[in-house]
mmCIF file of C-alpha atoms and ligand atoms in Angstrom:
data_model
loop_
_atom_site.group_PDB
_atom_site.id
_atom_site.type_symbol
_atom_site.label_atom_id
_atom_site.label_comp_id
_atom_site.label_asym_id
_atom_site.label_seq_id
_atom_site.Cartn_x
_atom_site.Cartn_y
_atom_site.Cartn_z
ATOM 1 C CA MET A 16 210.085 -6.894 106.294
ATOM 2 C CA LYS A 17 208.895 -9.088 108.981
ATOM 3 C CA THR A 18 206.616 -12.830 107.729
ATOM 4 C CA ILE A 19 204.244 -13.529 109.693
ATOM 5 C CA THR A 20 201.376 -16.384 108.898
ATOM 6 C CA VAL A 21 197.625 -15.854 108.397
ATOM 7 C CA PHE A 22 195.239 -18.119 107.988
ATOM 8 C CA LYS A 23 192.322 -17.122 106.534
ATOM 9 C CA GLY A 24 188.800 -18.638 107.798
ATOM 10 C CA ASP A 25 185.730 -20.160 107.680
ATOM 11 C CA GLY A 26 182.918 -17.700 107.731
ATOM 12 C CA ILE A 27 182.776 -14.095 106.977
ATOM 13 C CA GLY A 28 186.867 -14.994 108.003
ATOM 14 C CA PRO A 29 187.795 -15.179 104.428
ATOM 15 C CA GLU A 30 186.062 -11.843 103.412
ATOM 16 C CA ILE A 31 187.300 -10.062 105.671
ATOM 17 C CA THR A 32 190.524 -11.030 106.255
ATOM 18 C CA ASP A 33 191.196 -10.657 102.207
ATOM 19 C CA ALA A 34 189.574 -6.732 103.471
ATOM 20 C CA VAL A 35 193.102 -6.652 106.642
ATOM 21 C CA LEU A 36 195.868 -7.321 103.769
ATOM 22 C CA GLU A 37 194.496 -5.158 101.433
ATOM 23 C CA ILE A 38 194.523 -1.796 104.122
ATOM 24 C CA LEU A 39 197.670 -3.220 105.977
ATOM 25 C CA LYS A 40 199.115 -3.175 102.453
ATOM 26 C CA ALA A 41 197.724 -0.220 101.054
ATOM 27 C CA ALA A 42 199.308 1.331 104.865
ATOM 28 C CA LYS A 43 202.288 0.043 103.448
ATOM 29 C CA ALA A 44 203.689 -2.088 106.545
ATOM 30 C CA PRO A 45 206.419 -3.339 106.834
ATOM 31 C CA LEU A 46 205.523 -6.698 106.360
ATOM 32 C CA ASP A 47 205.635 -10.567 104.580
ATOM 33 C CA TYR A 48 202.572 -12.993 104.394
ATOM 34 C CA GLU A 49 202.702 -16.346 104.619
ATOM 35 C CA ILE A 50 198.696 -17.368 103.691
ATOM 36 C CA PHE A 51 196.816 -21.054 105.009
ATOM 37 C CA ARG A 52 193.352 -21.387 104.087
ATOM 38 C CA VAL A 53 192.792 -23.243 107.536
ATOM 39 C CA GLY A 54 189.019 -24.451 109.354
ATOM 40 C CA GLU A 55 185.952 -26.939 107.016
ATOM 41 C CA ALA A 56 186.385 -25.921 103.784
ATOM 42 C CA GLU A 57 190.750 -27.068 103.862
ATOM 43 C CA TYR A 58 189.261 -30.239 106.192
ATOM 44 C CA GLU A 59 186.942 -31.593 103.086
ATOM 45 C CA GLU A 60 189.751 -31.181 100.723
ATOM 46 C CA ASN A 61 192.900 -33.034 102.303
ATOM 47 C CA GLY A 62 191.209 -33.886 106.037
ATOM 48 C CA ALA A 63 192.578 -31.645 108.194
ATOM 49 C CA LEU A 64 191.274 -28.417 109.567
ATOM 50 C CA ILE A 65 195.236 -26.932 109.766
ATOM 51 C CA PRO A 66 197.278 -28.362 107.306
ATOM 52 C CA GLU A 67 201.247 -29.023 108.491
ATOM 53 C CA LYS A 68 202.711 -26.803 106.337
ATOM 54 C CA ALA A 69 200.451 -23.661 108.403
ATOM 55 C CA PHE A 70 201.420 -24.820 111.797
ATOM 56 C CA ALA A 71 205.043 -25.222 110.530
ATOM 57 C CA SER A 72 204.053 -21.401 108.673
ATOM 58 C CA PHE A 73 203.953 -20.070 112.347
ATOM 59 C CA GLU A 74 205.973 -21.908 115.113
ATOM 60 C CA ARG A 75 209.046 -19.984 112.603
ATOM 61 C CA ASN A 76 207.244 -16.570 112.509
ATOM 62 C CA LYS A 77 205.738 -16.741 115.137
ATOM 63 C CA ILE A 78 203.510 -14.009 115.170
ATOM 64 C CA LEU A 79 200.092 -14.772 113.422
ATOM 65 C CA LEU A 80 197.216 -12.813 111.955
ATOM 66 C CA LYS A 81 193.752 -15.643 112.859
ATOM 67 C CA SER A 82 190.686 -14.431 111.110
ATOM 68 C CA PRO A 83 187.277 -16.910 113.089
ATOM 69 C CA ILE A 84 187.647 -20.341 112.834
ATOM 70 C CA THR A 85 184.884 -22.244 113.164
ATOM 71 C CA THR A 86 185.044 -25.880 114.878
ATOM 72 C CA PRO A 87 182.264 -28.396 113.161
ATOM 73 C CA VAL A 88 179.742 -29.755 115.804
ATOM 74 C CA GLY A 89 178.970 -32.909 116.923
ATOM 75 C CA LYS A 90 182.627 -34.790 115.068
ATOM 76 C CA GLY A 91 184.188 -34.870 117.840
ATOM 77 C CA PHE A 92 186.443 -32.097 117.568
ATOM 78 C CA ARG A 93 188.446 -30.053 120.281
ATOM 79 C CA SER A 94 188.306 -26.604 119.425
ATOM 80 C CA LEU A 95 190.212 -25.117 117.171
ATOM 81 C CA ASN A 96 190.625 -21.531 119.338
ATOM 82 C CA VAL A 97 191.681 -23.590 122.163
ATOM 83 C CA THR A 98 193.629 -25.236 120.879
ATOM 84 C CA LEU A 99 195.876 -22.921 118.921
ATOM 85 C CA ARG A 100 196.349 -21.269 123.137
ATOM 86 C CA GLU A 101 197.279 -25.012 124.328
ATOM 87 C CA LYS A 102 199.714 -25.747 121.592
ATOM 88 C CA TYR A 103 201.718 -22.678 122.177
ATOM 89 C CA ASP A 104 201.060 -21.677 125.546
ATOM 90 C CA LEU A 105 199.281 -18.305 124.601
ATOM 91 C CA TYR A 106 198.575 -17.900 127.900
ATOM 92 C CA ALA A 107 196.873 -13.822 127.510
ATOM 93 C CA ASN A 108 194.422 -12.886 125.917
ATOM 94 C CA ILE A 109 193.792 -8.961 125.893
ATOM 95 C CA ARG A 110 190.312 -7.663 124.290
ATOM 96 C CA PRO A 111 190.590 -3.748 124.948
ATOM 97 C CA ALA A 112 186.823 -2.541 124.600
ATOM 98 C CA LYS A 113 187.110 1.191 124.412
ATOM 99 C CA SER A 114 184.294 3.893 122.889
ATOM 100 C CA ASN A 115 183.789 5.593 119.779
ATOM 101 C CA ALA A 116 182.457 8.569 119.451
ATOM 102 C CA ALA A 117 181.577 7.484 116.022
ATOM 103 C CA VAL A 118 179.325 4.317 117.150
ATOM 104 C CA VAL A 119 176.403 5.566 118.776
ATOM 105 C CA THR A 120 175.082 3.218 122.485
ATOM 106 C CA PRO A 121 173.950 4.409 125.328
ATOM 107 C CA PHE A 122 177.604 3.554 127.007
ATOM 108 C CA LYS A 123 179.433 6.501 126.603
ATOM 109 C CA ASP A 124 182.991 6.651 127.725
ATOM 110 C CA VAL A 125 183.761 3.220 127.971
ATOM 111 C CA ASP A 126 187.768 1.816 127.716
ATOM 112 C CA ILE A 127 188.109 -0.897 129.337
ATOM 113 C CA VAL A 128 191.086 -3.031 128.188
ATOM 114 C CA THR A 129 190.425 -7.603 129.734
ATOM 115 C CA PHE A 130 192.995 -9.964 130.177
ATOM 116 C CA ARG A 131 191.780 -12.919 130.154
ATOM 117 C CA GLU A 132 193.408 -16.393 131.330
ATOM 118 C CA ASN A 133 193.477 -17.940 127.940
ATOM 119 C CA THR A 134 195.429 -21.644 129.132
ATOM 120 C CA GLU A 135 192.643 -23.661 131.959
ATOM 121 C CA ASP A 136 188.946 -23.922 133.864
ATOM 122 C CA LEU A 137 186.215 -25.073 132.687
ATOM 123 C CA TYR A 138 188.402 -25.299 129.543
ATOM 124 C CA VAL A 139 190.543 -27.899 130.385
ATOM 125 C CA GLY A 140 187.796 -29.547 128.382
ATOM 126 C CA VAL A 141 187.470 -32.680 131.562
ATOM 127 C CA GLU A 142 184.364 -34.081 132.068
ATOM 128 C CA GLU A 143 182.645 -36.967 132.649
ATOM 129 C CA GLN A 144 180.170 -38.749 133.081
ATOM 130 C CA ILE A 145 178.763 -40.250 136.858
ATOM 131 C CA ASP A 146 176.154 -41.956 136.083
ATOM 132 C CA ALA A 147 172.937 -41.368 134.000
ATOM 133 C CA GLY A 148 171.843 -38.217 134.776
ATOM 134 C CA THR A 149 174.861 -36.483 136.565
ATOM 135 C CA VAL A 150 178.083 -35.464 134.995
ATOM 136 C CA HIS A 151 181.375 -33.600 136.194
ATOM 137 C CA ALA A 152 182.892 -30.788 134.643
ATOM 138 C CA THR A 153 186.748 -29.803 135.715
ATOM 139 C CA LYS A 154 187.923 -26.296 136.890
ATOM 140 C CA ILE A 155 191.424 -26.339 136.683
ATOM 141 C CA ILE A 156 193.867 -22.688 138.180
ATOM 142 C CA THR A 157 197.215 -22.941 139.751
ATOM 143 C CA ARG A 158 199.059 -20.513 140.871
ATOM 144 C CA ARG A 159 202.257 -20.505 138.239
ATOM 145 C CA ALA A 160 198.515 -19.796 135.375
ATOM 146 C CA SER A 161 197.153 -17.097 137.563
ATOM 147 C CA THR A 162 200.813 -15.156 138.493
ATOM 148 C CA ARG A 163 201.749 -14.744 134.976
ATOM 149 C CA ILE A 164 198.475 -13.274 133.513
ATOM 150 C CA ILE A 165 198.364 -10.961 136.583
ATOM 151 C CA ALA A 166 201.297 -9.840 136.368
ATOM 152 C CA ASP A 167 200.697 -9.570 132.791
ATOM 153 C CA ALA A 168 197.697 -6.835 133.702
ATOM 154 C CA PHE A 169 199.714 -5.134 136.434
ATOM 155 C CA ALA A 170 202.314 -4.772 134.059
ATOM 156 C CA TYR A 171 200.627 -3.328 131.223
ATOM 157 C CA ALA A 172 199.221 -0.680 133.470
ATOM 158 C CA ARG A 173 201.882 0.790 134.680
ATOM 159 C CA ALA A 174 203.357 0.747 130.773
ATOM 160 C CA GLN A 175 200.409 1.656 129.211
ATOM 161 C CA GLY A 176 199.758 4.668 132.628
ATOM 162 C CA ARG A 177 196.847 3.011 133.368
ATOM 163 C CA LYS A 178 194.948 3.598 137.090
ATOM 164 C CA LYS A 179 192.851 0.603 138.286
ATOM 165 C CA VAL A 180 192.993 -3.271 137.914
ATOM 166 C CA THR A 181 190.050 -5.172 139.219
ATOM 167 C CA CYS A 182 190.153 -8.967 139.978
ATOM 168 C CA VAL A 183 186.986 -10.303 138.879
ATOM 169 C CA HIS A 184 186.327 -14.273 140.827
ATOM 170 C CA LYS A 185 183.209 -16.116 142.532
ATOM 171 C CA ALA A 186 185.984 -16.690 145.562
ATOM 172 C CA ASN A 187 182.503 -16.388 147.616
ATOM 173 C CA ILE A 188 181.282 -19.740 146.021
ATOM 174 C CA LEU A 189 184.076 -21.269 144.747
ATOM 175 C CA LYS A 190 187.324 -20.462 147.533
ATOM 176 C CA LYS A 191 189.137 -22.916 146.798
ATOM 177 C CA SER A 192 189.802 -22.101 143.093
ATOM 178 C CA ASP A 193 188.973 -18.864 142.316
ATOM 179 C CA GLY A 194 189.833 -17.912 145.713
ATOM 180 C CA LEU A 195 193.311 -19.304 144.366
ATOM 181 C CA PHE A 196 193.987 -16.567 141.864
ATOM 182 C CA LEU A 197 192.349 -13.829 143.927
ATOM 183 C CA SER A 198 194.784 -14.245 146.628
ATOM 184 C CA VAL A 199 197.359 -14.051 144.120
ATOM 185 C CA PHE A 200 196.343 -11.415 143.085
ATOM 186 C CA ARG A 201 196.400 -9.897 146.346
ATOM 187 C CA GLU A 202 200.017 -11.018 146.494
ATOM 188 C CA ILE A 203 200.931 -9.224 143.374
ATOM 189 C CA ALA A 204 198.778 -6.009 143.941
ATOM 190 C CA GLU A 205 201.284 -5.158 146.859
ATOM 191 C CA ASN A 206 204.534 -4.776 144.502
ATOM 192 C CA TYR A 207 202.427 -2.267 142.480
ATOM 193 C CA PRO A 208 201.690 0.725 144.917
ATOM 194 C CA ASP A 209 200.992 2.650 142.053
ATOM 195 C CA ILE A 210 197.907 0.656 141.134
ATOM 196 C CA GLU A 211 195.106 0.690 142.327
ATOM 197 C CA ALA A 212 193.581 -2.760 142.441
ATOM 198 C CA ASP A 213 190.438 -4.000 143.401
ATOM 199 C CA ASP A 214 188.852 -7.406 143.521
ATOM 200 C CA LYS A 215 184.528 -7.802 142.193
ATOM 201 C CA ILE A 216 182.089 -11.118 141.892
ATOM 202 C CA VAL A 217 181.355 -11.871 138.079
ATOM 203 C CA ASP A 218 177.322 -11.537 138.330
ATOM 204 C CA ASN A 219 178.253 -8.099 140.652
ATOM 205 C CA VAL A 220 180.167 -6.739 137.158
ATOM 206 C CA CYS A 221 177.916 -7.250 135.090
ATOM 207 C CA MET A 222 175.368 -5.198 136.829
ATOM 208 C CA GLN A 223 178.112 -2.739 137.526
ATOM 209 C CA LEU A 224 179.235 -3.067 133.388
ATOM 210 C CA VAL A 225 175.131 -1.364 132.188
ATOM 211 C CA MET A 226 175.551 0.370 135.105
ATOM 212 C CA ARG A 227 178.671 2.363 135.114
ATOM 213 C CA PRO A 228 180.649 1.227 132.625
ATOM 214 C CA GLN A 229 182.868 3.588 133.681
ATOM 215 C CA GLN A 230 184.687 2.795 136.576
ATOM 216 C CA PHE A 231 186.350 0.037 134.312
ATOM 217 C CA ASP A 232 190.146 0.288 133.639
ATOM 218 C CA ILE A 233 191.702 -3.168 133.694
ATOM 219 C CA MET A 234 190.271 -6.489 134.501
ATOM 220 C CA VAL A 235 192.011 -9.671 135.085
ATOM 221 C CA MET A 236 190.287 -13.168 136.042
ATOM 222 C CA PRO A 237 189.377 -16.734 134.851
ATOM 223 C CA ASN A 238 189.594 -17.962 131.396
ATOM 224 C CA LEU A 239 185.511 -18.929 131.535
ATOM 225 C CA TYR A 240 184.813 -15.822 133.131
ATOM 226 C CA GLY A 241 187.329 -13.544 130.421
ATOM 227 C CA ASP A 242 184.585 -14.985 127.945
ATOM 228 C CA ILE A 243 181.864 -13.269 128.665
ATOM 229 C CA VAL A 244 182.080 -10.396 130.091
ATOM 230 C CA SER A 245 184.461 -9.502 126.997
ATOM 231 C CA ASP A 246 181.216 -10.487 125.049
ATOM 232 C CA LEU A 247 179.644 -8.217 127.628
ATOM 233 C CA THR A 248 182.831 -5.306 127.365
ATOM 234 C CA SER A 249 182.217 -5.480 123.195
ATOM 235 C CA GLY A 250 178.250 -5.039 123.235
ATOM 236 C CA LEU A 251 178.905 -1.711 125.297
ATOM 237 C CA ILE A 252 180.792 -0.676 122.212
ATOM 238 C CA GLY A 253 178.812 -0.963 119.476
ATOM 239 C CA GLY A 254 179.056 -4.734 118.869
ATOM 240 C CA LEU A 255 181.311 -7.358 118.551
ATOM 241 C CA GLY A 256 182.398 -6.369 115.477
ATOM 242 C CA LEU A 257 184.511 -4.203 116.557
ATOM 243 C CA LEU A 258 186.618 -6.174 119.842
ATOM 244 C CA PRO A 259 190.897 -6.839 118.605
ATOM 245 C CA SER A 260 192.155 -8.951 120.839
ATOM 246 C CA SER A 261 195.710 -10.112 121.469
ATOM 247 C CA ASN A 262 196.208 -13.710 122.088
ATOM 248 C CA LEU A 263 200.578 -13.394 124.123
ATOM 249 C CA GLY A 264 202.866 -15.879 125.092
ATOM 250 C CA LYS A 265 206.778 -16.912 125.935
ATOM 251 C CA ASP A 266 207.649 -17.659 122.457
ATOM 252 C CA TYR A 267 204.250 -17.151 120.428
ATOM 253 C CA ALA A 268 201.314 -14.038 119.339
ATOM 254 C CA MET A 269 198.304 -14.386 117.701
ATOM 255 C CA PHE A 270 195.855 -12.050 117.216
ATOM 256 C CA GLU A 271 191.940 -12.098 115.947
ATOM 257 C CA ALA A 272 189.008 -10.643 115.872
ATOM 258 C CA VAL A 273 186.805 -11.706 119.080
ATOM 259 C CA HIS A 274 183.425 -12.313 117.823
ATOM 260 C CA GLY A 275 183.107 -15.725 115.850
ATOM 261 C CA SER A 276 182.750 -16.380 111.448
ATOM 262 C CA ALA A 277 179.271 -15.634 111.415
ATOM 263 C CA PRO A 278 177.789 -18.157 109.467
ATOM 264 C CA ASP A 279 174.607 -15.541 109.291
ATOM 265 C CA ILE A 280 176.795 -13.233 107.270
ATOM 266 C CA ALA A 281 179.449 -15.137 104.672
ATOM 267 C CA GLY A 282 180.204 -13.952 101.803
ATOM 268 C CA LYS A 283 177.314 -11.322 101.274
ATOM 269 C CA ASN A 284 180.387 -8.054 100.997
ATOM 270 C CA ILE A 285 178.844 -6.885 104.951
ATOM 271 C CA ALA A 286 180.949 -8.178 107.379
ATOM 272 C CA ASN A 287 183.057 -5.746 109.470
ATOM 273 C CA PRO A 288 186.651 -6.565 109.244
ATOM 274 C CA THR A 289 187.174 -3.615 112.268
ATOM 275 C CA ALA A 290 187.467 -6.160 114.189
ATOM 276 C CA LEU A 291 190.218 -7.933 112.413
ATOM 277 C CA LEU A 292 191.404 -4.365 111.757
ATOM 278 C CA TRP A 293 192.420 -3.595 115.098
ATOM 279 C CA SER A 294 193.921 -6.935 116.133
ATOM 280 C CA ALA A 295 196.116 -6.305 113.093
ATOM 281 C CA CYS A 296 197.275 -2.841 114.045
ATOM 282 C CA MET A 297 197.761 -4.286 117.873
ATOM 283 C CA MET A 298 200.088 -6.753 116.629
ATOM 284 C CA LEU A 299 201.851 -3.940 114.596
ATOM 285 C CA GLU A 300 202.495 -2.239 117.867
ATOM 286 C CA HIS A 301 203.823 -5.826 119.437
ATOM 287 C CA LEU A 302 206.205 -5.932 116.561
ATOM 288 C CA GLY A 303 207.301 -2.101 117.443
ATOM 289 C CA GLU A 304 205.529 -1.221 114.227
ATOM 290 C CA LEU A 305 203.540 2.314 116.678
ATOM 291 C CA ASP A 306 203.799 4.720 113.084
ATOM 292 C CA VAL A 307 201.515 2.174 110.349
ATOM 293 C CA ALA A 308 199.668 1.302 113.194
ATOM 294 C CA ALA A 309 198.340 4.933 114.296
ATOM 295 C CA LYS A 310 198.368 5.246 110.682
ATOM 296 C CA ILE A 311 195.615 2.344 110.309
ATOM 297 C CA ARG A 312 193.750 3.527 112.943
ATOM 298 C CA ARG A 313 193.638 7.481 112.427
ATOM 299 C CA ALA A 314 192.215 6.103 108.854
ATOM 300 C CA VAL A 315 189.622 3.942 110.371
ATOM 301 C CA ASP A 316 188.706 6.869 112.921
ATOM 302 C CA GLN A 317 187.635 9.335 110.131
ATOM 303 C CA VAL A 318 185.573 6.943 108.598
ATOM 304 C CA LEU A 319 184.422 5.971 111.609
ATOM 305 C CA ALA A 320 183.595 9.200 112.443
ATOM 306 C CA GLU A 321 182.415 11.088 108.590
ATOM 307 C CA GLY A 322 179.527 8.985 109.471
ATOM 308 C CA SER A 323 178.234 7.962 105.798
ATOM 309 C CA CYS A 324 180.373 5.137 105.371
ATOM 310 C CA LYS A 325 179.143 2.209 107.869
ATOM 311 C CA THR A 326 178.404 -1.470 107.644
ATOM 312 C CA PRO A 327 175.073 -2.206 109.297
ATOM 313 C CA ASP A 328 176.270 -4.268 112.475
ATOM 314 C CA ILE A 329 177.090 -0.393 113.498
ATOM 315 C CA GLY A 330 174.037 1.241 112.180
ATOM 316 C CA GLY A 331 174.943 2.087 107.744
ATOM 317 C CA LYS A 332 174.990 0.525 105.418
ATOM 318 C CA ALA A 333 177.980 0.491 103.093
ATOM 319 C CA THR A 334 179.306 -3.274 102.308
ATOM 320 C CA THR A 335 183.032 -4.301 103.605
ATOM 321 C CA ALA A 336 184.956 -3.668 100.125
ATOM 322 C CA GLU A 337 182.899 -0.038 100.213
ATOM 323 C CA TYR A 338 184.255 0.783 103.898
ATOM 324 C CA CYS A 339 187.931 -0.452 103.216
ATOM 325 C CA SER A 340 188.083 1.363 100.012
ATOM 326 C CA GLN A 341 187.190 4.500 101.869
ATOM 327 C CA ILE A 342 190.244 3.509 104.494
ATOM 328 C CA ILE A 343 192.140 3.280 102.318
ATOM 329 C CA GLY A 344 191.580 6.540 100.695
ATOM 330 C CA ARG A 345 192.677 7.961 104.068
ATOM 331 C CA PHE A 346 196.683 7.775 103.640
HETATM 332 P P1 LIG B 408 180.923 -18.257 117.512
HETATM 333 O O1 LIG B 408 180.293 -19.461 118.477
HETATM 334 O O2 LIG B 408 181.965 -18.857 116.872
HETATM 335 O O3 LIG B 408 181.766 -16.946 118.314
HETATM 336 P P2 LIG B 408 178.818 -17.688 116.875
HETATM 337 O O4 LIG B 408 177.246 -17.416 115.596
HETATM 338 O O5 LIG B 408 178.406 -17.765 118.433
HETATM 339 O O6 LIG B 408 179.626 -17.855 116.797
HETATM 340 P P3 LIG B 408 179.356 -14.702 115.465
HETATM 341 O O7 LIG B 408 180.234 -15.353 114.521
HETATM 342 O O8 LIG B 408 180.492 -14.208 116.573
HETATM 343 O O9 LIG B 408 179.023 -16.036 117.250
HETATM 344 O O10 LIG B 408 178.151 -13.871 115.382
HETATM 345 C C1 LIG B 408 176.934 -13.290 116.459
HETATM 346 C C2 LIG B 408 175.821 -12.108 115.958
HETATM 347 O O11 LIG B 408 177.607 -11.296 115.332
HETATM 348 C C3 LIG B 408 176.076 -13.076 114.230
HETATM 349 O O12 LIG B 408 175.146 -12.464 114.304
HETATM 350 C C4 LIG B 408 177.143 -12.379 112.940
HETATM 351 O O13 LIG B 408 175.970 -11.452 112.535
HETATM 352 C C5 LIG B 408 177.154 -10.185 114.250
HETATM 353 N N1 LIG B 408 178.472 -10.219 113.962
HETATM 354 C C6 LIG B 408 179.917 -11.103 114.018
HETATM 355 N N2 LIG B 408 180.566 -10.426 113.991
HETATM 356 C C7 LIG B 408 180.956 -10.047 112.979
HETATM 357 C C8 LIG B 408 181.350 -8.613 111.821
HETATM 358 N N3 LIG B 408 182.953 -8.983 112.365
HETATM 359 N N4 LIG B 408 180.694 -7.611 111.196
HETATM 360 C C9 LIG B 408 179.047 -8.014 110.831
HETATM 361 N N5 LIG B 408 178.457 -8.447 111.832
HETATM 362 C C10 LIG B 408 179.123 -9.613 112.948
#
């Protein structure tokens, strides 16, 4: 049995976490859980968004399944997601977007994995008021951070039998910063003659993604483009409710849905737990529990393919609880 840490966050966080834990238990995932409330409610009651004992649990267990957390606006908080990524050096954000035949979108056969650098770029949060009408924001790109994310993207491509890695950048304008990212990409690509390597400018990528998304396989890019482009890829496959992610570092791993806390639908029992559930599958695969992950993925595919039990975000009328019990019924 492996013990993992679970953060229940804000908005739809608690309800999708409960659904996912119920499914993991029903699938007999060999896991024990240390579960913590984090986020706004925890802050209001105890004065910290993430309690110390929750951090300590993650530091012990090294694996975190995290639901969305709202960072209170206007109270001077740094984003909790950014804080966690920095504190535990979770440098590789991996976001697989794969079409599911049962979820109808105008885009078919999309199968794209985005590797987003997670620790630098404009996310370093360095902004400077120059004068009343001028603000500067700092974009940081380093050889070290670029090398590890790009190397991971190529290693993943080879391990998974994928064909191509595309570097996404704006090096025509940001000649030094994105220029460095691109030159590191070209250096590393030389070690992978078996994998096609190409690069594209980010605005062109956005256009190409909606014209012919099937041309993309693995994409690797700096932090901000990764944030935006991967949301775009979620739109190609049916929305944020279907996009899982892993955040990997050398010592720690965190698994979370890409979407936010969706306060507009919180507490209504209509949230789609699939993105968090697939994140949990990525976690099981990371832990070597391939059979349990495959069992859950199969059950989800069956329920979606059968068609009568879908949550409203993907065109159905089912509640979170109904969808969850349909999945459990397939084990
Ligand atoms: P954040 O700033 O934290 O990303 P946001 O409000 O910009 O938050 P989301 O919380 O991801 O973005 O929500 C965007 C839209 O997608 C909302 O309308 C929300 O209801 C919907 N949405 C997000 N996640 C889900 C989900 N799991 N199931 C159904 N709808 C979802």
